[in-house]
Amino acid sequence: MSIQTQIDTKLTTLAPLMVEVVNESHMHSVPANSETHFKVTLVSERFAGLMRVKRHQLLYALLKEELEGPVHALALHLYTPVEWTARGGEIPDSPNCLGGGKSDGKH
Amino acid sequence: MSTTIESIEKQIGDNPILLYMKGSPQLPQCGFSAQTVQAVMSCGERFAFVNILDNPDIRAELPKYANWPTFPQLWINGELVGGCDIVVEMYQSGELEPLIKQAAQAAATDSE
């Protein structure tokens, strides 16, 4: 199973109204078809009343195994349905790589 | 000799606005650190930074201490505010600047 599918599967536990997992590894200096850099946009009622840090920590806990293993960077954009509607459903862009610490640890 | 965790606690305690990043504000080594430092700098206050590429111990220990697996990390008044996604979102929504200004002001009052 690809890492992308694995992430997708784990995120279903948050009962997302909308979820998009994008492999952004091609934007970084890693071999072709790598699964190292991901962006997740997820809309769920579960985030209501949770500060941003807590929302991210919820995802980090769910994806602990992936983050300790192959996944090097994980951009997260997490919204409640109300916030998502207010944004007009716009997904933010990720920055381009600047090449630092490319082969070793995490972002 | 102090442990890495003690150094981290001291850094976080001593610096009201502290950014753990890859590279320096002048020469960020990662797009996520670059975006974050840009948002923090545009708030116009002095801030401290730690280049985690030069500090492998902190790079290894801070994620566990903070319960936050990646860098950059922005800490304000001893609390983790977030990484690149959160800092940029707060900057765009206008929440970051008052938070940073308040922290800088409180620190200036303290040292008088």
PDB file of C-alpha atoms in Angstrom:
ATOM      1  CA  MET A   1       0.000   0.000   0.000  1.00  0.00           C
ATOM      2  CA  SER A   2       1.382   3.432  -0.891  1.00  0.00           C
ATOM      3  CA  ILE A   3       2.049   5.934   1.903  1.00  0.00           C
ATOM      4  CA  GLN A   4      -0.550   8.201   0.324  1.00  0.00           C
ATOM      5  CA  THR A   5      -3.241   5.514   0.566  1.00  0.00           C
ATOM      6  CA  GLN A   6      -2.127   4.715   4.104  1.00  0.00           C
ATOM      7  CA  ILE A   7      -2.528   8.375   5.120  1.00  0.00           C
ATOM      8  CA  ASP A   8      -5.910   8.560   3.381  1.00  0.00           C
ATOM      9  CA  THR A   9      -7.118   5.481   5.242  1.00  0.00           C
ATOM     10  CA  LYS A  10      -5.988   6.717   8.667  1.00  0.00           C
ATOM     11  CA  LEU A  11      -7.628  10.110   8.178  1.00  0.00           C
ATOM     12  CA  THR A  12     -11.063   8.575   7.674  1.00  0.00           C
ATOM     13  CA  THR A  13     -11.254   8.176  11.489  1.00  0.00           C
ATOM     14  CA  LEU A  14     -11.743  11.973  11.664  1.00  0.00           C
ATOM     15  CA  ALA A  15     -14.967  11.667   9.668  1.00  0.00           C
ATOM     16  CA  PRO A  16     -13.851  14.316   7.160  1.00  0.00           C
ATOM     17  CA  LEU A  17     -16.401  16.225   5.115  1.00  0.00           C
ATOM     18  CA  MET A  18     -13.568  16.926   2.696  1.00  0.00           C
ATOM     19  CA  VAL A  19     -10.085  15.472   2.596  1.00  0.00           C
ATOM     20  CA  GLU A  20      -7.308  15.934   0.072  1.00  0.00           C
ATOM     21  CA  VAL A  21      -3.894  14.301   0.394  1.00  0.00           C
ATOM     22  CA  VAL A  22      -1.368  15.639  -2.128  1.00  0.00           C
ATOM     23  CA  ASN A  23       2.077  14.163  -2.664  1.00  0.00           C
ATOM     24  CA  GLU A  24       4.311  17.223  -3.048  1.00  0.00           C
ATOM     25  CA  SER A  25       7.589  15.309  -3.061  1.00  0.00           C
ATOM     26  CA  HIS A  26       8.292  16.367  -6.648  1.00  0.00           C
ATOM     27  CA  MET A  27       8.722  19.947  -5.338  1.00  0.00           C
ATOM     28  CA  HIS A  28      11.765  18.818  -3.336  1.00  0.00           C
ATOM     29  CA  SER A  29      15.172  17.338  -4.055  1.00  0.00           C
ATOM     30  CA  VAL A  30      14.238  13.679  -3.666  1.00  0.00           C
ATOM     31  CA  PRO A  31      14.164  10.837  -6.237  1.00  0.00           C
ATOM     32  CA  ALA A  32      11.222  10.620  -8.657  1.00  0.00           C
ATOM     33  CA  ASN A  33       8.077   8.948  -7.281  1.00  0.00           C
ATOM     34  CA  SER A  34       9.154   9.550  -3.692  1.00  0.00           C
ATOM     35  CA  GLU A  35       6.600   9.729  -0.887  1.00  0.00           C
ATOM     36  CA  THR A  36       8.343  12.128   1.491  1.00  0.00           C
ATOM     37  CA  HIS A  37       6.464  15.450   1.349  1.00  0.00           C
ATOM     38  CA  PHE A  38       2.689  15.631   1.698  1.00  0.00           C
ATOM     39  CA  LYS A  39       0.013  18.257   2.055  1.00  0.00           C
ATOM     40  CA  VAL A  40      -3.235  17.386   3.758  1.00  0.00           C
ATOM     41  CA  THR A  41      -6.308  19.586   3.631  1.00  0.00           C
ATOM     42  CA  LEU A  42      -9.089  18.262   5.820  1.00  0.00           C
ATOM     43  CA  VAL A  43     -12.454  19.604   6.898  1.00  0.00           C
ATOM     44  CA  SER A  44     -14.058  18.027   9.932  1.00  0.00           C
ATOM     45  CA  GLU A  45     -16.508  18.898  12.683  1.00  0.00           C
ATOM     46  CA  ARG A  46     -13.989  17.315  15.100  1.00  0.00           C
ATOM     47  CA  PHE A  47     -11.862  20.483  14.970  1.00  0.00           C
ATOM     48  CA  ALA A  48     -14.578  22.673  16.459  1.00  0.00           C
ATOM     49  CA  GLY A  49     -13.350  24.272  19.693  1.00  0.00           C
ATOM     50  CA  LEU A  50      -9.779  23.055  19.176  1.00  0.00           C
ATOM     51  CA  MET A  51      -6.891  25.538  18.868  1.00  0.00           C
ATOM     52  CA  ARG A  52      -4.744  25.193  15.761  1.00  0.00           C
ATOM     53  CA  VAL A  53      -1.871  23.545  17.626  1.00  0.00           C
ATOM     54  CA  LYS A  54      -4.218  20.905  19.060  1.00  0.00           C
ATOM     55  CA  ARG A  55      -5.673  20.143  15.619  1.00  0.00           C
ATOM     56  CA  HIS A  56      -2.216  19.574  14.201  1.00  0.00           C
ATOM     57  CA  GLN A  57      -1.206  17.435  17.173  1.00  0.00           C
ATOM     58  CA  LEU A  58      -4.296  15.282  16.577  1.00  0.00           C
ATOM     59  CA  LEU A  59      -3.090  14.583  13.026  1.00  0.00           C
ATOM     60  CA  TYR A  60       0.517  14.075  14.131  1.00  0.00           C
ATOM     61  CA  ALA A  61      -0.672  11.442  16.609  1.00  0.00           C
ATOM     62  CA  LEU A  62      -2.728   9.655  13.933  1.00  0.00           C
ATOM     63  CA  LEU A  63       0.182   9.696  11.481  1.00  0.00           C
ATOM     64  CA  LYS A  64       2.937   9.043  14.029  1.00  0.00           C
ATOM     65  CA  GLU A  65       4.173   5.934  12.239  1.00  0.00           C
ATOM     66  CA  GLU A  66       4.451   7.719   8.863  1.00  0.00           C
ATOM     67  CA  LEU A  67       6.201  10.761  10.388  1.00  0.00           C
ATOM     68  CA  GLU A  68       8.716   8.594  12.223  1.00  0.00           C
ATOM     69  CA  GLY A  69       9.314   6.689   8.994  1.00  0.00           C
ATOM     70  CA  PRO A  70       9.263   7.853   5.393  1.00  0.00           C
ATOM     71  CA  VAL A  71       7.388  11.151   5.674  1.00  0.00           C
ATOM     72  CA  HIS A  72       9.729  14.117   5.965  1.00  0.00           C
ATOM     73  CA  ALA A  73       7.308  17.047   5.713  1.00  0.00           C
ATOM     74  CA  LEU A  74       3.588  17.275   6.293  1.00  0.00           C
ATOM     75  CA  ALA A  75       1.773  20.506   5.529  1.00  0.00           C
ATOM     76  CA  LEU A  76      -1.603  20.626   7.267  1.00  0.00           C
ATOM     77  CA  HIS A  77      -4.588  22.821   6.539  1.00  0.00           C
ATOM     78  CA  LEU A  78      -7.342  21.874   8.955  1.00  0.00           C
ATOM     79  CA  TYR A  79     -10.721  23.532   9.120  1.00  0.00           C
ATOM     80  CA  THR A  80     -14.156  23.155  10.601  1.00  0.00           C
ATOM     81  CA  PRO A  81     -16.991  23.185   8.039  1.00  0.00           C
ATOM     82  CA  VAL A  82     -17.815  26.788   9.033  1.00  0.00           C
ATOM     83  CA  GLU A  83     -14.210  27.956   8.560  1.00  0.00           C
ATOM     84  CA  TRP A  84     -13.966  26.109   5.270  1.00  0.00           C
ATOM     85  CA  THR A  85     -17.078  27.805   3.917  1.00  0.00           C
ATOM     86  CA  ALA A  86     -15.743  31.186   5.090  1.00  0.00           C
ATOM     87  CA  ARG A  87     -12.523  30.563   3.129  1.00  0.00           C
ATOM     88  CA  GLY A  88     -14.550  29.779   0.038  1.00  0.00           C
ATOM     89  CA  GLY A  89     -12.950  26.340  -0.157  1.00  0.00           C
ATOM     90  CA  GLU A  90      -9.530  27.645  -1.090  1.00  0.00           C
ATOM     91  CA  ILE A  91      -6.516  25.374  -0.457  1.00  0.00           C
ATOM     92  CA  PRO A  92      -3.249  27.225   0.429  1.00  0.00           C
ATOM     93  CA  ASP A  93      -0.065  26.616  -1.618  1.00  0.00           C
ATOM     94  CA  SER A  94       3.068  25.048  -0.108  1.00  0.00           C
ATOM     95  CA  PRO A  95       6.459  26.775  -0.374  1.00  0.00           C
ATOM     96  CA  ASN A  96       9.188  25.523  -2.668  1.00  0.00           C
ATOM     97  CA  CYS A  97      12.221  23.690  -1.335  1.00  0.00           C
ATOM     98  CA  LEU A  98      15.425  25.613  -0.537  1.00  0.00           C
ATOM     99  CA  GLY A  99      17.531  22.478  -0.288  1.00  0.00           C
ATOM    100  CA  GLY A 100      18.507  22.504   3.417  1.00  0.00           C
ATOM    101  CA  GLY A 101      19.119  19.180   5.176  1.00  0.00           C
ATOM    102  CA  LYS A 102      17.734  17.322   2.218  1.00  0.00           C
ATOM    103  CA  SER A 103      18.908  13.814   2.979  1.00  0.00           C
ATOM    104  CA  ASP A 104      18.742  13.619   6.751  1.00  0.00           C
ATOM    105  CA  GLY A 105      15.990  14.390   9.246  1.00  0.00           C
ATOM    106  CA  LYS A 106      12.676  16.147   9.206  1.00  0.00           C
ATOM    107  CA  HIS A 107      11.556  19.614   8.357  1.00  0.00           C
TER     108      HIS A 107
ATOM    109  CA  MET B   1      26.541  20.309  32.193  1.00  0.00           C
ATOM    110  CA  SER B   2      22.961  20.916  31.253  1.00  0.00           C
ATOM    111  CA  THR B   3      20.901  18.439  29.302  1.00  0.00           C
ATOM    112  CA  THR B   4      19.389  19.239  25.934  1.00  0.00           C
ATOM    113  CA  ILE B   5      15.926  19.500  27.481  1.00  0.00           C
ATOM    114  CA  GLU B   6      17.236  21.996  30.042  1.00  0.00           C
ATOM    115  CA  SER B   7      18.745  24.082  27.233  1.00  0.00           C
ATOM    116  CA  ILE B   8      15.444  24.013  25.368  1.00  0.00           C
ATOM    117  CA  GLU B   9      13.507  25.039  28.487  1.00  0.00           C
ATOM    118  CA  LYS B  10      15.949  27.880  29.093  1.00  0.00           C
ATOM    119  CA  GLN B  11      15.712  29.106  25.500  1.00  0.00           C
ATOM    120  CA  ILE B  12      11.919  28.992  25.581  1.00  0.00           C
ATOM    121  CA  GLY B  13      11.819  30.651  29.012  1.00  0.00           C
ATOM    122  CA  ASP B  14      14.331  33.402  28.212  1.00  0.00           C
ATOM    123  CA  ASN B  15      13.016  34.418  24.802  1.00  0.00           C
ATOM    124  CA  PRO B  16       9.434  35.660  24.537  1.00  0.00           C
ATOM    125  CA  ILE B  17       9.560  35.323  20.738  1.00  0.00           C
ATOM    126  CA  LEU B  18      11.610  32.348  19.604  1.00  0.00           C
ATOM    127  CA  LEU B  19      11.791  30.604  16.252  1.00  0.00           C
ATOM    128  CA  TYR B  20      13.382  27.188  15.786  1.00  0.00           C
ATOM    129  CA  MET B  21      14.201  26.991  12.104  1.00  0.00           C
ATOM    130  CA  LYS B  22      16.396  25.494   9.397  1.00  0.00           C
ATOM    131  CA  GLY B  23      19.059  28.073   8.569  1.00  0.00           C
ATOM    132  CA  SER B  24      19.019  31.709   9.691  1.00  0.00           C
ATOM    133  CA  PRO B  25      16.509  34.517   9.039  1.00  0.00           C
ATOM    134  CA  GLN B  26      18.949  35.920   6.452  1.00  0.00           C
ATOM    135  CA  LEU B  27      19.555  32.529   4.852  1.00  0.00           C
ATOM    136  CA  PRO B  28      16.738  30.059   5.506  1.00  0.00           C
ATOM    137  CA  GLN B  29      17.547  26.523   4.361  1.00  0.00           C
ATOM    138  CA  CYS B  30      14.005  25.322   3.818  1.00  0.00           C
ATOM    139  CA  GLY B  31      10.927  26.789   2.156  1.00  0.00           C
ATOM    140  CA  PHE B  32       8.787  26.241   5.245  1.00  0.00           C
ATOM    141  CA  SER B  33      11.299  28.049   7.477  1.00  0.00           C
ATOM    142  CA  ALA B  34      11.608  30.843   4.891  1.00  0.00           C
ATOM    143  CA  GLN B  35       7.850  31.471   4.794  1.00  0.00           C
ATOM    144  CA  THR B  36       7.600  31.406   8.573  1.00  0.00           C
ATOM    145  CA  VAL B  37      10.511  33.767   9.226  1.00  0.00           C
ATOM    146  CA  GLN B  38       9.143  36.169   6.630  1.00  0.00           C
ATOM    147  CA  ALA B  39       5.796  36.314   8.441  1.00  0.00           C
ATOM    148  CA  VAL B  40       7.497  36.838  11.822  1.00  0.00           C
ATOM    149  CA  MET B  41       9.880  39.513  10.495  1.00  0.00           C
ATOM    150  CA  SER B  42       7.078  41.481   8.894  1.00  0.00           C
ATOM    151  CA  CYS B  43       5.593  41.999  12.354  1.00  0.00           C
ATOM    152  CA  GLY B  44       8.548  44.305  13.025  1.00  0.00           C
ATOM    153  CA  GLU B  45       9.716  43.094  16.433  1.00  0.00           C
ATOM    154  CA  ARG B  46      13.035  41.615  17.545  1.00  0.00           C
ATOM    155  CA  PHE B  47      12.950  37.859  17.935  1.00  0.00           C
ATOM    156  CA  ALA B  48      15.362  35.071  18.807  1.00  0.00           C
ATOM    157  CA  PHE B  49      16.081  32.113  16.574  1.00  0.00           C
ATOM    158  CA  VAL B  50      17.849  28.776  16.813  1.00  0.00           C
ATOM    159  CA  ASN B  51      19.225  27.170  13.662  1.00  0.00           C
ATOM    160  CA  ILE B  52      18.468  23.500  14.247  1.00  0.00           C
ATOM    161  CA  LEU B  53      20.828  22.454  11.442  1.00  0.00           C
ATOM    162  CA  ASP B  54      23.657  23.684  13.726  1.00  0.00           C
ATOM    163  CA  ASN B  55      22.136  22.069  16.813  1.00  0.00           C
ATOM    164  CA  PRO B  56      21.542  18.360  16.151  1.00  0.00           C
ATOM    165  CA  ASP B  57      20.721  17.659  19.824  1.00  0.00           C
ATOM    166  CA  ILE B  58      17.919  20.196  19.838  1.00  0.00           C
ATOM    167  CA  ARG B  59      16.737  18.969  16.473  1.00  0.00           C
ATOM    168  CA  ALA B  60      16.463  15.462  17.898  1.00  0.00           C
ATOM    169  CA  GLU B  61      14.917  16.328  21.287  1.00  0.00           C
ATOM    170  CA  LEU B  62      12.586  19.266  20.647  1.00  0.00           C
ATOM    171  CA  PRO B  63      10.004  17.337  18.581  1.00  0.00           C
ATOM    172  CA  LYS B  64       9.424  14.956  21.523  1.00  0.00           C
ATOM    173  CA  TYR B  65       9.391  17.756  24.091  1.00  0.00           C
ATOM    174  CA  ALA B  66       6.976  19.838  22.017  1.00  0.00           C
ATOM    175  CA  ASN B  67       4.860  16.955  20.742  1.00  0.00           C
ATOM    176  CA  TRP B  68       5.468  18.499  17.326  1.00  0.00           C
ATOM    177  CA  PRO B  69       7.400  16.411  14.787  1.00  0.00           C
ATOM    178  CA  THR B  70       8.634  19.040  12.318  1.00  0.00           C
ATOM    179  CA  PHE B  71      10.402  22.395  11.941  1.00  0.00           C
ATOM    180  CA  PRO B  72      10.026  25.360  11.977  1.00  0.00           C
ATOM    181  CA  GLN B  73       8.405  25.931  15.368  1.00  0.00           C
ATOM    182  CA  LEU B  74       7.393  29.356  16.663  1.00  0.00           C
ATOM    183  CA  TRP B  75       7.250  29.752  20.446  1.00  0.00           C
ATOM    184  CA  ILE B  76       5.715  32.854  22.027  1.00  0.00           C
ATOM    185  CA  ASN B  77       5.719  33.440  25.795  1.00  0.00           C
ATOM    186  CA  GLY B  78       6.753  29.862  26.450  1.00  0.00           C
ATOM    187  CA  GLU B  79       4.018  28.322  24.325  1.00  0.00           C
ATOM    188  CA  LEU B  80       4.146  26.627  20.975  1.00  0.00           C
ATOM    189  CA  VAL B  81       2.182  28.701  18.487  1.00  0.00           C
ATOM    190  CA  GLY B  82       2.766  26.336  15.585  1.00  0.00           C
ATOM    191  CA  GLY B  83       4.725  25.593  12.435  1.00  0.00           C
ATOM    192  CA  CYS B  84       4.692  27.131   8.980  1.00  0.00           C
ATOM    193  CA  ASP B  85       1.035  26.445   8.130  1.00  0.00           C
ATOM    194  CA  ILE B  86      -0.284  27.934  11.367  1.00  0.00           C
ATOM    195  CA  VAL B  87       2.052  30.952  11.452  1.00  0.00           C
ATOM    196  CA  VAL B  88       1.298  31.887   7.839  1.00  0.00           C
ATOM    197  CA  GLU B  89      -2.445  31.447   8.374  1.00  0.00           C
ATOM    198  CA  MET B  90      -2.317  33.606  11.512  1.00  0.00           C
ATOM    199  CA  TYR B  91      -0.304  36.234   9.657  1.00  0.00           C
ATOM    200  CA  GLN B  92      -2.833  36.338   6.826  1.00  0.00           C
ATOM    201  CA  SER B  93      -5.775  36.548   9.203  1.00  0.00           C
ATOM    202  CA  GLY B  94      -4.103  39.387  11.143  1.00  0.00           C
ATOM    203  CA  GLU B  95      -3.739  37.405  14.390  1.00  0.00           C
ATOM    204  CA  LEU B  96       0.043  37.085  14.370  1.00  0.00           C
ATOM    205  CA  GLU B  97       1.063  40.725  14.575  1.00  0.00           C
ATOM    206  CA  PRO B  98      -0.864  41.615  17.762  1.00  0.00           C
ATOM    207  CA  LEU B  99       0.374  38.400  19.417  1.00  0.00           C
ATOM    208  CA  ILE B 100       4.003  39.248  18.611  1.00  0.00           C
ATOM    209  CA  LYS B 101       3.617  42.933  19.491  1.00  0.00           C
ATOM    210  CA  GLN B 102       2.091  42.014  22.856  1.00  0.00           C
ATOM    211  CA  ALA B 103       4.905  39.583  23.649  1.00  0.00           C
ATOM    212  CA  ALA B 104       7.555  42.160  22.718  1.00  0.00           C
ATOM    213  CA  GLN B 105       5.853  44.871  24.755  1.00  0.00           C
ATOM    214  CA  ALA B 106       5.484  42.665  27.833  1.00  0.00           C
ATOM    215  CA  ALA B 107       9.175  41.719  27.609  1.00  0.00           C
ATOM    216  CA  ALA B 108      10.207  45.387  27.338  1.00  0.00           C
ATOM    217  CA  THR B 109       8.122  46.293  30.404  1.00  0.00           C
ATOM    218  CA  ASP B 110       9.585  43.390  32.384  1.00  0.00           C
ATOM    219  CA  SER B 111      13.153  44.472  31.810  1.00  0.00           C
ATOM    220  CA  GLU B 112      12.594  48.079  32.873  1.00  0.00           C
TER     221      GLU B 112
END
